Short mmCIF file of C-alpha atoms and ligand atoms in Angstrom, two decimals:
data_model
loop_
_atom_site.label_atom_id
_atom_site.label_comp_id
_atom_site.label_asym_id
_atom_site.label_seq_id
_atom_site.Cartn_x
_atom_site.Cartn_y
_atom_site.Cartn_z
CA MET A 36 105.92 121.22 132.32
CA LYS A 37 106.32 120.20 128.73
CA PRO A 38 106.88 123.08 126.29
CA PRO A 39 103.81 124.24 124.32
CA PRO A 40 103.18 121.94 121.37
CA ARG A 41 103.13 122.78 117.69
CA GLY A 42 100.09 121.10 116.24
CA ARG A 43 98.78 121.04 112.72
CA PHE A 44 95.76 120.78 110.49
CA ALA A 45 96.62 118.62 107.49
CA PRO A 46 93.53 118.41 105.30
CA SER A 47 93.68 116.73 101.91
CA PRO A 48 91.72 118.99 99.52
CA THR A 49 90.05 116.03 97.82
CA GLY A 50 86.50 116.67 98.98
CA ARG A 51 84.41 118.75 101.34
CA LEU A 52 85.02 118.39 105.08
CA HIS A 53 82.45 116.38 107.00
CA LEU A 54 81.57 116.23 110.64
CA GLY A 55 84.23 113.57 111.28
CA ASN A 56 86.94 115.84 109.86
CA ALA A 57 85.64 118.75 111.92
CA TYR A 58 85.69 116.57 115.04
CA ALA A 59 89.35 115.64 114.50
CA PHE A 60 90.31 119.23 113.67
CA LEU A 61 88.50 120.67 116.69
CA LEU A 62 90.30 118.23 118.95
CA ALA A 63 93.67 118.83 117.30
CA TRP A 64 93.16 122.55 117.88
CA LEU A 65 92.05 122.08 121.49
CA ALA A 66 94.93 119.70 122.30
CA SER A 67 97.40 122.35 121.15
CA ARG A 68 95.69 125.55 122.29
CA SER A 69 94.93 124.13 125.77
CA ARG A 70 98.70 123.98 126.26
CA ARG A 71 99.24 127.40 124.71
CA GLY A 72 100.49 125.74 121.54
CA ASN A 73 100.67 126.88 117.93
CA MET A 74 98.71 125.50 115.00
CA LEU A 75 99.84 125.39 111.44
CA MET A 76 97.74 124.67 108.39
CA ARG A 77 99.23 122.42 105.73
CA LEU A 78 97.37 121.37 102.62
CA GLU A 79 98.12 117.79 101.62
CA ASP A 80 97.53 118.16 97.92
CA LEU A 81 100.04 115.64 96.57
CA ASP A 82 97.56 113.66 94.54
CA PRO A 83 97.09 115.75 91.39
CA ASP A 84 94.08 113.74 90.23
CA ARG A 85 92.09 114.15 93.42
CA SER A 86 93.16 117.53 94.84
CA LYS A 87 91.12 120.57 93.77
CA PRO A 88 91.70 124.24 94.53
CA GLU A 89 88.01 124.70 95.38
CA PHE A 90 88.28 122.10 98.15
CA GLU A 91 91.30 123.93 99.50
CA ARG A 92 89.42 127.17 99.89
CA ALA A 93 86.39 125.36 101.26
CA ALA A 94 88.43 123.54 103.92
CA LEU A 95 89.92 126.79 105.20
CA ASP A 96 86.53 128.51 105.14
CA ASP A 97 84.78 125.68 106.96
CA LEU A 98 87.37 125.53 109.73
CA ALA A 99 87.38 129.30 110.19
CA TRP A 100 83.56 129.26 110.25
CA LEU A 101 83.68 126.66 113.02
CA GLY A 102 85.84 129.06 115.07
CA LEU A 103 89.24 127.43 114.60
CA ASP A 104 92.32 129.42 113.71
CA TRP A 105 95.94 128.83 112.77
CA ASP A 106 99.11 130.84 113.14
CA GLU A 107 100.72 129.85 109.83
CA GLY A 108 99.37 128.52 106.60
CA PRO A 109 98.98 128.98 102.87
CA ASP A 110 96.69 131.97 103.41
CA LYS A 111 98.87 133.61 106.07
CA GLY A 112 102.44 132.63 105.28
CA GLY A 113 104.91 131.99 108.08
CA PRO A 114 108.45 130.85 108.73
CA TYR A 115 107.90 127.17 107.82
CA GLY A 116 106.38 127.53 104.38
CA PRO A 117 105.44 126.71 101.78
CA TYR A 118 102.28 125.25 103.30
CA ARG A 119 101.13 123.24 100.32
CA GLN A 120 102.72 119.86 99.77
CA SER A 121 102.67 120.37 96.00
CA GLU A 122 105.17 123.21 96.61
CA ARG A 123 107.51 121.11 98.76
CA LEU A 124 108.45 118.37 96.29
CA GLY A 125 112.19 119.09 96.48
CA LEU A 126 112.20 118.22 100.17
CA TYR A 127 110.68 114.80 99.51
CA GLN A 128 113.20 114.18 96.75
CA GLU A 129 116.06 115.10 99.08
CA ALA A 130 114.79 112.80 101.83
CA ALA A 131 114.38 109.93 99.37
CA GLU A 132 117.93 110.49 98.16
CA ARG A 133 119.23 110.34 101.70
CA LEU A 134 117.45 107.02 102.21
CA ALA A 135 118.70 105.74 98.86
CA GLU A 136 122.31 106.62 99.72
CA ARG A 137 122.02 104.31 102.70
CA GLY A 138 120.50 101.49 100.67
CA LEU A 139 117.14 101.70 102.44
CA VAL A 140 114.95 101.91 99.35
CA TYR A 141 114.53 100.00 96.10
CA PRO A 142 112.75 100.49 92.80
CA CYS A 143 109.61 98.43 92.44
CA TYR A 144 108.30 97.59 88.97
CA CYS A 145 105.20 95.68 90.02
CA THR A 146 102.00 96.70 88.31
CA ARG A 147 98.74 97.00 90.18
CA LYS A 148 97.55 93.92 88.40
CA GLU A 149 100.52 91.87 89.55
CA LEU A 150 99.96 93.04 93.09
CA ARG A 151 96.25 92.25 92.97
CA GLY A 152 97.11 88.78 91.78
CA ALA A 153 99.29 88.29 94.82
CA ALA A 154 96.70 89.64 97.20
CA SER A 155 96.13 86.46 99.12
CA ALA A 156 98.69 87.41 101.77
CA PRO A 157 97.25 88.16 105.19
CA HIS A 158 96.63 91.77 105.96
CA VAL A 159 95.43 93.94 108.77
CA GLY A 160 93.34 97.09 108.82
CA ASP A 161 93.55 99.52 105.95
CA ALA A 162 97.04 98.76 104.89
CA GLY A 163 95.90 96.43 102.13
CA PRO A 164 97.65 93.25 101.25
CA ARG A 165 101.20 92.79 102.28
CA TYR A 166 103.68 93.58 99.54
CA PRO A 167 104.93 90.16 98.45
CA GLY A 168 108.47 91.41 97.90
CA PHE A 169 108.77 90.62 94.19
CA CYS A 170 111.19 93.50 93.56
CA ARG A 171 112.99 93.41 96.90
CA ASP A 172 116.01 91.44 95.80
CA LEU A 173 116.29 92.11 92.09
CA THR A 174 119.82 92.04 90.72
CA PRO A 175 121.14 95.07 88.85
CA ASP A 176 120.65 93.10 85.63
CA GLU A 177 117.04 92.33 86.44
CA ARG A 178 116.44 95.99 87.19
CA ALA A 179 118.06 97.04 83.93
CA GLU A 180 115.88 94.59 82.09
CA ARG A 181 112.71 96.03 83.56
CA GLU A 182 113.89 99.57 82.88
CA ALA A 183 114.58 98.64 79.30
CA GLY A 184 111.05 97.30 79.06
CA GLY A 185 109.89 100.85 79.73
CA ARG A 186 108.44 100.33 83.18
CA SER A 187 108.86 103.31 85.46
CA PRO A 188 109.34 102.15 89.00
CA ALA A 189 107.77 103.08 92.28
CA LEU A 190 110.16 103.52 95.18
CA ARG A 191 109.73 101.27 98.20
CA LEU A 192 111.28 101.24 101.64
CA TYR A 193 112.97 98.09 102.90
CA CYS A 194 110.85 97.69 105.97
CA PRO A 195 112.75 96.06 108.83
CA ASP A 196 111.22 93.18 110.79
CA GLY A 197 109.91 93.74 114.27
CA GLU A 198 107.51 95.88 116.21
CA VAL A 199 107.72 99.63 116.39
CA ALA A 200 106.54 100.95 119.74
CA PHE A 201 105.09 104.38 120.38
CA VAL A 202 102.97 106.09 122.97
CA ASP A 203 99.51 107.29 122.08
CA MET A 204 98.13 109.96 124.41
CA LEU A 205 94.83 108.10 124.58
CA ARG A 206 95.71 104.43 124.34
CA GLY A 207 99.13 104.39 125.98
CA ARG A 208 101.94 102.25 124.63
CA LEU A 209 101.28 100.50 121.33
CA ALA A 210 103.59 98.20 119.44
CA LEU A 211 102.80 97.42 115.80
CA ASP A 212 104.81 95.54 113.22
CA PRO A 213 104.99 97.39 109.88
CA GLN A 214 105.74 94.08 108.16
CA GLU A 215 102.31 92.89 109.21
CA LEU A 216 100.74 96.18 108.14
CA GLY A 217 101.55 95.82 104.48
CA GLY A 218 105.31 95.30 104.52
CA ASP A 219 107.63 97.38 102.32
CA PHE A 220 105.62 100.48 101.56
CA PRO A 221 105.96 102.96 98.71
CA LEU A 222 107.61 106.33 99.15
CA ARG A 223 106.84 107.35 95.60
CA ARG A 224 104.32 105.97 93.17
CA SER A 225 105.32 104.80 89.73
CA ASP A 226 103.78 107.97 88.26
CA GLY A 227 106.17 110.06 90.35
CA VAL A 228 103.69 111.19 93.01
CA TRP A 229 105.25 111.20 96.47
CA ALA A 230 103.49 109.03 99.00
CA TYR A 231 101.68 110.36 102.04
CA GLN A 232 103.94 108.41 104.45
CA LEU A 233 107.11 110.14 103.31
CA ALA A 234 105.65 113.59 102.77
CA VAL A 235 103.95 113.76 106.14
CA VAL A 236 107.13 112.81 108.00
CA VAL A 237 109.35 115.18 106.03
CA ASP A 238 106.89 118.03 106.54
CA ASP A 239 106.07 117.46 110.19
CA ALA A 240 109.81 117.29 110.91
CA ALA A 241 110.76 120.29 108.75
CA GLN A 242 107.86 122.33 110.09
CA ASN A 243 108.78 121.43 113.64
CA VAL A 244 105.41 119.84 114.42
CA THR A 245 105.55 118.23 117.85
CA GLN A 246 101.94 117.09 118.24
CA VAL A 247 99.86 115.05 115.80
CA VAL A 248 96.16 114.57 116.55
CA ARG A 249 94.25 112.61 113.90
CA GLY A 250 91.66 109.91 113.38
CA ASP A 251 92.63 106.43 114.40
CA ASP A 252 92.06 105.21 110.86
CA LEU A 253 95.66 106.41 110.47
CA ILE A 254 97.05 104.40 113.37
CA ASP A 255 98.45 101.77 110.99
CA SER A 256 100.47 104.51 109.39
CA THR A 257 102.12 105.64 112.60
CA PRO A 258 104.67 102.81 112.98
CA ARG A 259 105.66 103.28 109.33
CA GLN A 260 106.10 106.98 109.88
CA ILE A 261 108.14 106.38 113.02
CA LEU A 262 110.48 104.14 111.02
CA LEU A 263 110.99 107.01 108.60
CA TYR A 264 111.60 109.45 111.44
CA ARG A 265 114.32 107.14 112.74
CA MET A 266 115.90 106.51 109.36
CA LEU A 267 115.98 110.23 108.59
CA GLY A 268 117.26 111.11 112.05
CA PHE A 269 114.22 113.18 113.10
CA GLN A 270 112.42 113.24 116.42
CA PRO A 271 108.83 111.88 116.20
CA PRO A 272 105.99 114.05 117.54
CA GLU A 273 103.57 113.04 120.29
CA TYR A 274 100.50 111.24 118.94
CA LEU A 275 96.83 111.22 119.77
CA HIS A 276 94.66 108.98 117.61
CA LEU A 277 90.95 109.65 117.93
CA PRO A 278 88.32 106.93 117.67
CA LEU A 279 86.21 107.80 114.63
CA LEU A 280 82.71 109.16 114.35
CA LEU A 281 80.41 106.69 112.59
CA ASP A 282 77.00 107.13 111.05
CA HIS A 283 73.94 105.63 112.73
CA GLU A 284 74.55 102.34 110.95
CA GLY A 285 78.11 102.16 112.16
CA GLU A 286 79.71 103.14 108.85
CA ARG A 287 82.60 105.54 108.57
CA LEU A 288 81.67 109.00 107.37
CA ALA A 289 82.46 109.37 103.70
CA LYS A 290 81.57 111.31 100.59
CA ARG A 291 78.06 109.84 100.45
CA HIS A 292 77.17 111.49 103.77
CA GLN A 293 76.54 114.80 102.10
CA SER A 294 74.17 116.10 104.74
CA LEU A 295 77.02 115.78 107.26
CA GLU A 296 79.36 118.01 105.31
CA ILE A 297 80.18 121.20 107.16
CA ALA A 298 79.26 123.23 104.09
CA ALA A 299 75.87 121.50 103.88
CA LEU A 300 75.19 122.14 107.56
CA ARG A 301 76.15 125.79 107.11
CA GLU A 302 73.95 126.12 104.08
CA ALA A 303 71.05 124.51 105.92
CA GLY A 304 71.38 127.13 108.65
CA ALA A 305 73.34 125.41 111.43
CA ARG A 306 75.28 127.74 113.68
CA PRO A 307 78.98 127.11 114.29
CA GLU A 308 78.56 127.09 118.07
CA ASP A 309 75.94 124.37 117.79
CA VAL A 310 78.24 122.22 115.68
CA ALA A 311 81.29 122.84 117.89
CA GLY A 312 79.30 122.25 121.09
CA TYR A 313 77.83 119.04 119.76
CA LEU A 314 81.26 117.76 118.73
CA ALA A 315 82.70 118.74 122.10
CA TRP A 316 79.95 116.78 123.81
CA LEU A 317 80.65 113.73 121.65
CA ALA A 318 84.29 114.13 122.63
CA GLY A 319 83.40 113.98 126.32
CA GLN A 320 84.42 117.59 126.92
CA ILE A 321 81.07 118.99 128.09
CA GLU A 322 78.18 117.40 129.98
CA ARG A 323 75.43 118.23 127.50
CA PRO A 324 75.32 119.08 123.80
CA GLU A 325 75.08 122.85 124.19
CA PRO A 326 76.26 125.66 121.96
CA ARG A 327 79.95 126.45 122.53
CA ARG A 328 82.57 128.34 120.62
CA PRO A 329 85.85 126.44 120.39
CA ALA A 330 87.58 129.23 122.33
CA GLU A 331 85.27 128.52 125.27
CA LEU A 332 86.40 124.90 125.34
CA VAL A 333 90.15 125.53 125.58
CA GLU A 334 90.35 126.01 129.32
CA GLY A 335 88.51 122.84 130.28
CA PHE A 336 90.01 120.55 127.62
CA ASP A 337 91.01 117.18 129.04
CA ALA A 338 92.29 114.42 126.72
CA ALA A 339 91.51 111.86 129.44
CA ARG A 340 87.79 112.41 128.83
CA LEU A 341 87.92 111.51 125.15
CA PRO A 342 85.96 108.37 124.26
CA SER A 343 88.05 105.26 123.82
CA GLU A 344 85.64 103.67 121.33
CA PRO A 345 84.16 104.93 118.05
CA THR A 346 81.06 107.10 118.44
CA ARG A 347 77.91 106.32 116.50
CA LEU A 348 75.95 109.39 115.48
CA PRO A 349 72.15 109.38 115.82
CA PRO A 350 70.12 109.13 112.58
CA ASP A 351 69.08 112.75 112.24
CA VAL A 352 72.19 114.51 113.39
CA ALA A 353 72.06 117.05 110.56
CA GLY A 354 68.49 117.98 111.46
CA ARG A 355 69.38 118.36 115.10
CA LEU A 356 72.32 120.61 114.34
CA VAL A 357 70.26 122.76 112.03
CA ARG A 358 67.53 123.08 114.65
CA GLY A 359 70.25 124.50 116.87
CA ALA A 360 69.06 124.88 120.40
CA GLY A 361 67.17 121.62 119.82
CA ILE A 362 70.43 119.70 119.98
CA SER A 363 70.16 119.61 123.76
CA ALA A 364 66.69 118.03 123.60
CA GLU A 365 67.82 114.41 123.47
N1 LIG B 601 96.02 114.54 104.95
C1 LIG B 601 95.67 113.38 105.70
C2 LIG B 601 94.18 113.14 105.58
O1 LIG B 601 93.43 114.05 105.27
C3 LIG B 601 95.94 113.52 107.19
C4 LIG B 601 97.32 113.26 107.49
C5 LIG B 601 97.68 113.20 108.95
O2 LIG B 601 96.99 113.76 109.81
O3 LIG B 601 98.74 112.65 109.21
O4 LIG B 601 93.76 112.02 105.77
#
């Protein structure tokens, strides 16, 4: 038997949680708790322009309302704190220095505009265009010249060629080539903000997270993160990437789906057990969409029953959830 996992919730407090977030968080919780694992709560608030304290509070409240809990977090403390990324900046700096000492990173002076201009390179998924490598091989003199021109650089990783293989609990073995997923990626933006890719690896490793369950919109990030794990000498966690929930038109859930925000459902009178039961049904964990508390789903959780394709929600899902018992009347 494998040891109990340490899973995590890693919300970015940049907006209110919607049904898709709740789906991923419920499944992350079930994947850990069904193996008697721990859960930690980490707020990914690195982006100072987009992160707001009110979203932080709301995320914790929404998840607790749904019936999810965590053993450590910004509200509870714990041995692996702090639990806000904005309070962990020294760790990212240290990791970047370790990579720099080994010549694995370089300063990049490209402006957004220059990169947009070069955006004809092929790209896959969400990674955006592949970095064309303008600053990859600058000489010390060329760097000095750009510094003198007052440009403050981003920091990029020299991304090696070749596929990075990993095992996903749902999809099995995957092999993706980070060069094809955007190439050399930033570890720090030019305004000094640490990038998600570095912070998430440093934190998951330092906080001893052994299980990562998240939406498969992040699957392109996983090979990049595994590269960082290897370069920093850390052991990667096990991964489960969930096919996303889509609206009835097949669009990803986003800010404009306000009626599908957990807070909106709560305010409209939905009960947490109706929301959790509905999500568990979408996740293949129960036969019918019936009210369930997350704790009642732990025992029967089976990752093998998760859908392998994205799930399209019906048009009036908010109405159904608010009508409660009506959710079972298909
Ligand atoms: N904070 C990230 C997000 O909200 C999730 C990061 C992760 O699960 O690795 O998209």
